[in-house]
Amino acid sequence: MIMINLNLNIGGTFDFITQNEIELFENEISFHFKQIKDRKDKGSKLTGWATLPGDTSHDFLDKIIKDAERITQNSEVLVVSGIGGSYLGTRAVIEALDDHFHLKPGNNNKPEVVYAGHNLSEDYLFELLKWLNDKEYSIVVISKSGTTTETALSFRLLKNHIENKYGKRKAKGRIVAITDARKGSLHKLAEKEGYTTYAIPADIGGRYSVLTPVGLFPIAAAGYDIKQIIAGARNMQNFLFNTSALFENPAFLYAAVRNILYNKGKGVEILAYYLPNLFFLAEWWKQLFGESEGKENKGILPVSANFTTDLHSLGQYIQQGKRILFETVLSIDKNKNQLKIPDDADNYDGLNYLAGKNVGFINSMAEKATTLAHIEGGVPVIRISVPGLNEKILGELLYFFQMSCAISGYVLDVNPFDQPGVEDYKKNMFALLGKPGYQNRIKEINNKLKRQ
Ligand code: PA5
């Protein structure tokens, strides 16, 4: 029997939906799951992620680990340049596992990871290059298309900086490019320069690519165990592939419940978490669900809340604002560290009633109390819990969300693997910047801008 660490509890939705309503989804969900397996539904050319964990060999992972060590052996810092699906998964995993205050340089003396290519801030890039002046560093540039402006632009600046610092020949040994196997500008550049390269499989799109070298290379370079990540994802893959009953398959159940709530007017899903190091996991989740489902004037709006911090901001809206929300709590049972509240003779702060208790226990009571209040306030709550945070559990979680998202998108009757809307702003931006090929749009755009 396959055991997973993840537990999905939908008890907090029972005031809003019925078991019968869930059961009605059984056939539809099984159908979509089969379509994903058989690669038959919309966008099925991009469903390679579904069997990826099972298809990933130890030899391949060993090669990534070796290359990551070689490229970063003399580096205190690794700059990861990418955006969207070529960035968020890496940061989600590294930050979930990292020390909050980076008390040591990276994990086990591995390089500290910093990011570029995910914004167009002149100050950010200027200050990054300035900071890198007296750091030993390497670069991983990641772009499937190879043409994403933010990534290409930051890489041009970084390439120039690293070549000036080490000389062209030595710089080459400090750069890895992760891109399409055959096409795109980054592919051409990497080939010409002779960089170490990894291919992003053609049948896996950006936001489903964290378990390819896109995520695995930088995560390995940061000192985390990518074999365990894949082992966790493979475990979840095997479990989901071998569990056909809707109520026993957490991906099926999550997809069904989300869609039922959506159909009842709950158009916003808040991913709430109680540990600040899950911030980027929630960012990754938002991109996964937002880009996959938000199209054709449909889709649940994914937002995130960092509790208890956001209970002192968004909390008011969640409790009493417009009743268009449901909440999915991502809960981690055990902390890495133990910290007990000390007793205080004066007790001016009145906290002696908590003396001897762990901070984690207090946090767990905050979660219980909040969930209760939110349900009573008209917010259905789904709870996803795992026993702790480690590579294996993160692998499970990542795969679970990918499968849930794909099925949920199909239930919504959209293609969960494209993102046609992302192109619209790009066309305007390219015209405004005078990119060759976009000149004929500029007059039209200037007229529209005048009207605003
Ligand atoms: O999910 C997606 O496909 C997107 O978010 C991409 O990952 C993002 O736009 C970056 O694209 P690229 O890897 O081509 O630079």
Coordinates of C-alpha atoms and ligand atoms in Angstrom, one line a residue:
M1 CA 0.0 0.0 0.0
I2 CA 1.3 3.5 -0.9
M3 CA 1.3 5.9 2.0
I4 CA 1.5 9.7 1.5
N5 CA 2.3 12.4 4.0
L6 CA -0.4 14.8 2.8
N7 CA -3.8 14.9 4.4
L8 CA -6.8 16.8 2.9
N9 CA -9.6 17.6 5.2
I10 CA -12.8 19.1 3.8
G11 CA -14.7 19.1 7.0
G12 CA -14.6 22.9 7.1
T13 CA -16.8 23.0 3.9
F14 CA -19.6 20.9 5.1
D15 CA -21.7 23.9 6.2
F16 CA -21.6 25.0 2.5
I17 CA -21.6 21.9 0.4
T18 CA -23.0 18.3 0.6
Q19 CA -21.4 14.9 0.2
N20 CA -23.9 14.3 -2.6
E21 CA -22.7 17.4 -4.5
I22 CA -19.2 16.0 -4.4
E23 CA -20.2 12.5 -5.5
L24 CA -21.8 14.0 -8.6
F25 CA -18.2 14.9 -9.8
E26 CA -16.9 11.4 -9.5
N27 CA -17.3 10.4 -13.2
E28 CA -16.2 13.8 -14.6
I29 CA -13.0 13.8 -12.5
S30 CA -12.1 10.2 -13.4
F31 CA -12.7 11.1 -17.1
H32 CA -10.4 14.1 -16.9
F33 CA -7.7 12.2 -15.0
K34 CA -7.8 9.5 -17.7
Q35 CA -7.5 12.2 -20.4
I36 CA -4.4 13.6 -18.7
K37 CA -2.9 10.1 -18.5
D38 CA -3.8 9.3 -22.1
R39 CA -2.8 12.8 -23.2
K40 CA -6.0 13.4 -24.9
D41 CA -7.6 16.6 -23.5
K42 CA -7.0 20.3 -24.3
G43 CA -3.3 21.2 -24.2
S44 CA -2.4 17.5 -23.9
K45 CA 1.0 18.2 -25.6
L46 CA 2.0 19.8 -22.3
T47 CA 1.2 17.0 -19.9
G48 CA 4.7 15.5 -19.6
W49 CA 4.8 16.6 -15.9
A50 CA 2.2 14.0 -15.0
T51 CA 4.6 11.1 -15.4
L52 CA 7.8 13.0 -14.9
P53 CA 8.7 11.9 -11.4
G54 CA 8.4 8.3 -12.3
D55 CA 10.4 8.8 -15.5
T56 CA 13.3 10.7 -13.8
S57 CA 16.4 8.5 -13.3
H58 CA 18.9 8.5 -10.5
D59 CA 21.7 8.9 -13.1
F60 CA 20.1 12.1 -14.4
L61 CA 19.8 13.4 -10.8
D62 CA 23.4 12.5 -10.1
K63 CA 24.5 14.4 -13.2
I64 CA 22.6 17.5 -12.0
I65 CA 24.1 17.2 -8.5
K66 CA 27.6 16.9 -10.0
D67 CA 27.2 19.8 -12.4
A68 CA 25.7 22.0 -9.7
E69 CA 28.7 21.3 -7.5
R70 CA 31.2 21.9 -10.3
I71 CA 29.6 25.2 -11.5
T72 CA 29.3 26.6 -8.0
Q73 CA 32.4 25.1 -6.3
N74 CA 34.2 28.5 -6.0
S75 CA 31.0 30.6 -5.5
E76 CA 29.6 32.2 -2.4
V77 CA 26.5 33.2 -4.4
L78 CA 24.4 31.7 -7.1
V79 CA 22.3 34.1 -9.1
V80 CA 19.2 32.4 -10.5
S81 CA 17.7 34.4 -13.4
G82 CA 14.2 33.6 -14.5
I83 CA 10.6 34.6 -14.1
G84 CA 7.2 32.9 -13.6
G85 CA 7.5 29.2 -13.9
S86 CA 11.2 29.5 -14.5
Y87 CA 11.7 31.1 -11.1
L88 CA 8.9 30.6 -8.5
G89 CA 9.2 26.8 -7.9
T90 CA 12.9 27.1 -7.2
R91 CA 12.4 29.9 -4.7
A92 CA 9.4 28.2 -3.1
V93 CA 11.4 25.1 -2.3
I94 CA 14.6 26.9 -1.2
E95 CA 12.9 29.3 1.0
A96 CA 10.7 26.6 2.6
L97 CA 13.8 24.7 3.6
D98 CA 16.2 27.6 4.3
D99 CA 17.1 29.2 7.6
H100 CA 15.1 32.4 7.9
F101 CA 18.1 34.5 8.6
H102 CA 20.7 32.8 6.5
L103 CA 23.0 32.4 9.5
K104 CA 25.4 30.4 7.3
P105 CA 26.1 31.0 3.7
G106 CA 23.5 28.8 2.1
N107 CA 22.8 25.3 3.3
N108 CA 25.9 23.2 4.3
N109 CA 28.2 25.9 3.0
K110 CA 26.5 25.9 -0.4
P111 CA 26.1 29.2 -2.2
E112 CA 23.5 31.7 -1.1
V113 CA 20.9 31.9 -3.8
V114 CA 19.7 35.3 -5.0
Y115 CA 17.3 36.1 -7.9
A116 CA 17.2 38.2 -11.0
G117 CA 15.2 38.3 -14.1
H118 CA 11.9 38.5 -12.3
N119 CA 11.4 42.3 -12.4
L120 CA 12.5 45.3 -14.4
S121 CA 13.6 47.5 -11.5
E122 CA 16.7 49.5 -12.4
D123 CA 17.6 49.9 -8.7
Y124 CA 17.3 46.2 -8.0
L125 CA 19.6 45.3 -10.9
F126 CA 22.0 48.1 -10.2
E127 CA 22.3 47.2 -6.6
L128 CA 22.6 43.4 -7.4
L129 CA 25.5 44.1 -9.7
K130 CA 27.1 46.4 -7.1
W131 CA 26.7 43.7 -4.4
L132 CA 28.2 41.1 -6.8
N133 CA 31.3 43.2 -7.3
D134 CA 33.0 41.7 -4.2
K135 CA 31.3 38.3 -4.3
E136 CA 32.5 35.1 -6.0
Y137 CA 29.5 33.9 -7.9
S138 CA 27.9 31.8 -10.6
I139 CA 24.7 32.2 -12.7
V140 CA 21.9 29.9 -13.8
V141 CA 19.8 31.5 -16.5
I142 CA 16.4 29.8 -17.0
S143 CA 13.9 30.5 -19.8
K144 CA 12.0 28.0 -21.8
S145 CA 11.2 30.3 -24.7
G146 CA 14.5 32.0 -24.4
T147 CA 12.9 35.3 -25.3
T148 CA 11.4 36.6 -22.0
T149 CA 12.4 40.2 -21.7
E150 CA 13.0 40.4 -18.0
T151 CA 15.2 37.3 -18.0
A152 CA 17.1 38.1 -21.2
L153 CA 17.7 41.7 -20.0
S154 CA 19.0 40.7 -16.6
F155 CA 21.2 38.0 -18.1
R156 CA 22.7 40.4 -20.6
L157 CA 23.7 42.6 -17.6
L158 CA 24.9 39.7 -15.5
K159 CA 26.9 38.1 -18.4
N160 CA 28.6 41.4 -19.0
H161 CA 29.4 41.7 -15.3
I162 CA 30.7 38.2 -14.8
E163 CA 32.8 38.4 -18.0
N164 CA 34.4 41.6 -16.8
K165 CA 35.1 40.1 -13.4
Y166 CA 36.5 36.7 -14.4
G167 CA 37.3 37.1 -18.1
K168 CA 35.3 35.5 -20.9
R169 CA 36.8 32.0 -20.6
K170 CA 36.5 31.6 -16.9
A171 CA 33.1 33.2 -16.8
K172 CA 31.8 30.5 -19.2
G173 CA 32.6 27.8 -16.5
R174 CA 30.3 29.7 -14.1
I175 CA 27.2 29.9 -16.2
V176 CA 24.5 27.3 -16.8
A177 CA 21.6 27.8 -19.2
I178 CA 18.3 25.9 -18.8
T179 CA 16.2 26.3 -21.9
D180 CA 14.5 24.5 -24.8
A181 CA 16.5 21.7 -26.3
R182 CA 16.3 23.0 -29.9
K183 CA 15.0 26.5 -30.3
G184 CA 15.0 30.1 -28.9
S185 CA 17.6 32.8 -28.4
L186 CA 18.9 31.5 -25.1
H187 CA 19.5 28.1 -26.7
K188 CA 21.4 29.7 -29.6
L189 CA 23.5 31.9 -27.2
A190 CA 24.3 29.0 -24.9
E191 CA 25.4 26.8 -27.8
K192 CA 27.6 29.6 -29.2
E193 CA 29.2 30.3 -25.9
G194 CA 29.5 26.6 -24.9
Y195 CA 27.7 26.9 -21.6
T196 CA 26.7 23.8 -19.6
T197 CA 23.0 23.5 -20.6
Y198 CA 20.0 21.5 -19.5
A199 CA 16.9 21.1 -21.6
I200 CA 13.4 21.8 -20.4
P201 CA 11.3 19.0 -21.8
A202 CA 9.1 20.1 -24.7
D203 CA 6.0 18.6 -23.2
I204 CA 6.2 20.5 -19.9
G205 CA 5.2 24.2 -19.6
G206 CA 6.8 26.8 -17.3
R207 CA 4.5 26.5 -14.2
Y208 CA 4.6 22.7 -14.3
S209 CA 8.4 22.6 -14.6
V210 CA 9.7 22.8 -11.0
L211 CA 10.6 19.0 -11.1
T212 CA 12.6 19.4 -14.2
P213 CA 16.2 20.9 -14.2
V214 CA 14.4 24.3 -14.0
G215 CA 13.9 23.7 -10.3
L216 CA 16.2 20.8 -9.7
F217 CA 19.5 22.4 -10.8
P218 CA 19.3 25.5 -8.5
I219 CA 17.8 23.6 -5.6
A220 CA 20.7 21.1 -5.8
A221 CA 23.2 23.9 -6.0
A222 CA 21.7 25.4 -2.9
G223 CA 22.5 22.1 -1.1
Y224 CA 19.1 20.4 -0.9
D225 CA 18.4 16.8 -1.7
I226 CA 16.8 16.6 -5.1
K227 CA 16.6 12.8 -5.0
Q228 CA 14.2 13.2 -2.0
I229 CA 12.2 15.8 -3.8
I230 CA 11.7 13.4 -6.8
A231 CA 11.1 10.5 -4.4
G232 CA 8.3 12.5 -2.8
A233 CA 6.7 13.5 -6.1
R234 CA 7.0 10.0 -7.4
N235 CA 5.3 8.7 -4.2
M236 CA 2.4 11.2 -4.8
Q237 CA 2.3 10.3 -8.5
N238 CA 2.0 6.6 -7.6
F239 CA -0.7 7.3 -5.0
L240 CA -2.8 9.4 -7.2
F241 CA -2.5 7.1 -10.2
N242 CA -3.5 4.1 -8.0
T243 CA -6.4 5.6 -6.1
S244 CA -9.5 5.9 -8.1
A245 CA -12.1 6.6 -5.4
L246 CA -12.9 10.3 -5.3
F247 CA -13.0 10.6 -1.5
E248 CA -9.6 8.8 -1.1
N249 CA -7.8 10.7 -3.8
P250 CA -6.8 14.2 -2.4
A251 CA -6.2 15.7 -5.9
F252 CA -9.6 14.6 -7.2
L253 CA -11.3 15.7 -4.0
Y254 CA -9.6 19.1 -3.9
A255 CA -10.5 19.7 -7.6
A256 CA -14.1 18.7 -7.0
V257 CA -14.6 20.9 -3.9
R258 CA -13.0 23.9 -5.4
N259 CA -15.3 23.7 -8.4
I260 CA -18.4 23.2 -6.3
L261 CA -17.6 26.2 -4.2
Y262 CA -16.8 28.3 -7.3
N263 CA -20.2 27.3 -8.8
K264 CA -21.8 28.6 -5.5
G265 CA -20.3 32.0 -6.0
K266 CA -17.0 31.5 -4.1
G267 CA -14.8 33.0 -6.8
V268 CA -11.8 33.7 -4.6
E269 CA -9.6 31.1 -3.0
I270 CA -7.2 32.2 -0.3
L271 CA -4.2 30.0 0.4
A272 CA -3.5 30.7 4.0
Y273 CA -0.4 29.5 5.8
Y274 CA 1.0 30.0 9.2
L275 CA 4.7 29.9 8.6
P276 CA 6.4 32.8 6.8
N277 CA 8.9 30.6 4.9
L278 CA 5.9 29.3 2.9
F279 CA 5.5 32.8 1.3
F280 CA 7.0 31.6 -2.1
L281 CA 5.3 28.3 -2.0
A282 CA 2.1 30.3 -2.0
E283 CA 3.4 32.5 -4.8
W284 CA 4.1 29.4 -6.8
W285 CA 0.6 28.1 -6.1
K286 CA -0.9 31.4 -7.2
Q287 CA 0.9 31.3 -10.5
L288 CA 0.0 27.6 -11.0
F289 CA -3.7 28.1 -10.5
G290 CA -4.0 31.7 -11.7
E291 CA -2.3 31.1 -15.1
S292 CA -3.9 27.7 -15.5
E293 CA -7.5 28.6 -14.7
G294 CA -8.0 32.3 -15.3
K295 CA -9.2 32.5 -18.9
E296 CA -12.3 32.7 -21.0
N297 CA -13.8 35.0 -18.4
K298 CA -13.7 32.1 -15.9
G299 CA -11.6 30.9 -13.0
I300 CA -11.1 31.1 -9.3
L301 CA -8.9 34.1 -8.3
P302 CA -6.0 32.7 -6.2
V303 CA -4.7 34.9 -3.5
S304 CA -2.6 34.1 -0.5
A305 CA -2.5 35.2 3.2
N306 CA 0.4 34.9 5.5
F307 CA -1.1 34.2 9.0
T308 CA -1.0 35.3 11.6
T309 CA 0.6 38.5 10.1
D310 CA -2.3 39.0 7.7
L311 CA -4.9 38.4 10.3
H312 CA -4.1 41.9 11.3
S313 CA -4.8 43.2 7.8
L314 CA -6.8 41.0 5.4
G315 CA -8.3 39.2 8.4
Q316 CA -11.1 41.7 8.8
Y317 CA -12.2 41.3 5.1
I318 CA -12.0 37.5 5.4
Q319 CA -14.2 37.5 8.5
Q320 CA -16.8 40.1 7.5
G321 CA -16.3 41.3 3.9
K322 CA -18.1 40.2 0.8
R323 CA -18.9 36.4 1.0
I324 CA -17.1 35.4 -2.2
L325 CA -14.2 33.6 -0.5
F326 CA -13.1 30.2 0.5
E327 CA -9.9 29.4 2.2
T328 CA -7.4 26.6 1.8
V329 CA -5.1 26.3 4.8
L330 CA -1.7 24.8 4.2
S331 CA -0.7 23.5 7.6
I332 CA 2.6 22.1 8.8
D333 CA 2.3 19.9 11.9
K334 CA 5.8 20.2 13.2
N335 CA 8.4 22.9 13.3
K336 CA 12.1 22.3 12.7
N337 CA 13.0 24.0 16.0
Q338 CA 11.7 24.1 19.5
L339 CA 11.2 27.4 21.4
K340 CA 9.4 27.5 24.8
I341 CA 8.0 30.7 26.3
P342 CA 10.0 31.6 29.5
D343 CA 8.3 32.4 32.8
D344 CA 8.7 36.0 33.9
A345 CA 8.6 37.0 37.5
D346 CA 6.9 40.4 36.8
N347 CA 4.5 39.2 34.2
Y348 CA 3.8 42.7 33.0
D349 CA 2.8 41.4 29.6
G350 CA 0.4 38.9 31.2
L351 CA 1.9 36.1 29.2
N352 CA 2.7 33.8 32.1
Y353 CA -0.3 31.6 31.2
L354 CA 1.7 30.6 28.2
A355 CA 5.0 29.9 30.0
G356 CA 6.4 26.5 29.2
K357 CA 4.4 26.3 26.0
N358 CA 6.0 26.1 22.6
V359 CA 5.6 28.9 20.1
G360 CA 4.4 26.3 17.6
F361 CA 1.6 25.2 19.9
I362 CA 0.4 28.8 20.2
N363 CA 0.5 29.1 16.4
S364 CA -1.5 25.9 16.0
M365 CA -4.1 27.3 18.4
A366 CA -4.2 30.4 16.3
E367 CA -4.9 28.3 13.3
K368 CA -7.7 26.4 15.0
A369 CA -9.3 29.6 16.3
T370 CA -9.1 31.3 13.0
T371 CA -10.5 28.4 11.0
L372 CA -13.5 28.2 13.4
A373 CA -14.1 31.9 13.2
H374 CA -13.9 32.0 9.4
I375 CA -16.3 29.0 8.9
E376 CA -18.7 30.7 11.3
G377 CA -18.2 33.9 9.3
G378 CA -19.3 32.2 6.1
V379 CA -15.9 31.2 4.7
P380 CA -15.6 27.5 3.8
V381 CA -12.2 26.1 4.8
I382 CA -10.3 23.2 3.2
R383 CA -7.3 22.0 5.1
I384 CA -4.2 20.5 3.6
S385 CA -1.7 19.3 6.2
V386 CA 1.7 17.7 6.1
P387 CA 3.8 16.5 9.1
G388 CA 6.7 18.8 8.5
L389 CA 8.8 20.5 5.9
N390 CA 11.5 18.5 4.1
E391 CA 12.4 17.7 0.5
K392 CA 10.3 14.6 0.3
I393 CA 7.2 16.3 1.6
L394 CA 7.7 19.3 -0.7
G395 CA 8.0 16.9 -3.7
E396 CA 4.6 15.4 -2.7
L397 CA 3.0 18.8 -2.3
L398 CA 4.3 20.2 -5.6
Y399 CA 3.0 17.2 -7.5
F400 CA -0.3 17.1 -5.6
F401 CA -1.0 20.8 -6.5
Q402 CA 0.0 20.3 -10.2
M403 CA -2.4 17.3 -10.6
S404 CA -5.2 19.0 -8.7
C405 CA -4.8 22.1 -10.8
A406 CA -4.8 20.3 -14.1
I407 CA -7.9 18.4 -13.2
S408 CA -9.6 21.4 -11.8
G409 CA -8.9 23.4 -15.0
Y410 CA -10.4 20.7 -17.1
V411 CA -13.5 20.6 -14.9
L412 CA -13.8 24.3 -15.5
D413 CA -13.5 23.5 -19.2
V414 CA -10.4 25.6 -19.9
N415 CA -6.9 24.6 -21.2
P416 CA -4.9 24.5 -18.0
F417 CA -1.6 24.6 -19.9
D418 CA -1.7 27.7 -22.0
Q419 CA -1.5 31.4 -21.0
P420 CA -2.7 33.4 -24.0
G421 CA -3.6 36.5 -21.9
V422 CA 0.1 37.0 -20.9
E423 CA 0.9 38.1 -24.5
D424 CA -1.4 41.1 -24.5
Y425 CA 0.7 43.4 -22.3
K426 CA 3.9 42.2 -24.0
K427 CA 2.7 43.3 -27.4
N428 CA 2.0 46.8 -26.1
M429 CA 5.3 47.0 -24.3
F430 CA 7.3 45.8 -27.3
A431 CA 5.6 48.4 -29.5
L432 CA 6.3 51.2 -26.9
L433 CA 9.9 50.1 -26.7
G434 CA 10.3 50.0 -30.5
K435 CA 11.1 46.3 -30.8
P436 CA 11.5 45.4 -34.5
G437 CA 8.3 43.9 -35.8
Y438 CA 6.0 45.9 -33.5
Q439 CA 6.3 49.4 -35.1
N440 CA 2.8 49.3 -36.7
R441 CA 1.1 49.1 -33.3
I442 CA 2.7 52.2 -31.9
K443 CA 0.3 54.7 -33.4
E444 CA -2.7 52.8 -32.2
I445 CA -1.2 52.5 -28.7
N446 CA -0.3 56.2 -28.5
N447 CA -3.9 57.1 -29.4
K448 CA -5.3 54.8 -26.7
L449 CA -2.9 56.2 -24.1
K450 CA -4.0 59.8 -25.0
R451 CA -7.6 58.8 -24.2
Q452 CA -6.7 57.5 -20.7
Ligands
PA5_1 O1 4.0 29.1 -16.8 C1 4.5 29.7 -17.8 O2 4.6 29.2 -18.9 C2 5.0 31.1 -17.6 O3 4.8 31.6 -16.4 C3 6.5 31.1 -17.9 O4 7.2 30.2 -17.0 C4 7.2 32.5 -17.8 O5 6.5 33.4 -18.6 C5 8.6 32.5 -18.2 O6 8.8 32.0 -19.5 P1 10.1 31.5 -20.0 O7 10.6 30.3 -19.3 O8 9.9 31.2 -21.5 O9 11.1 32.6 -19.9

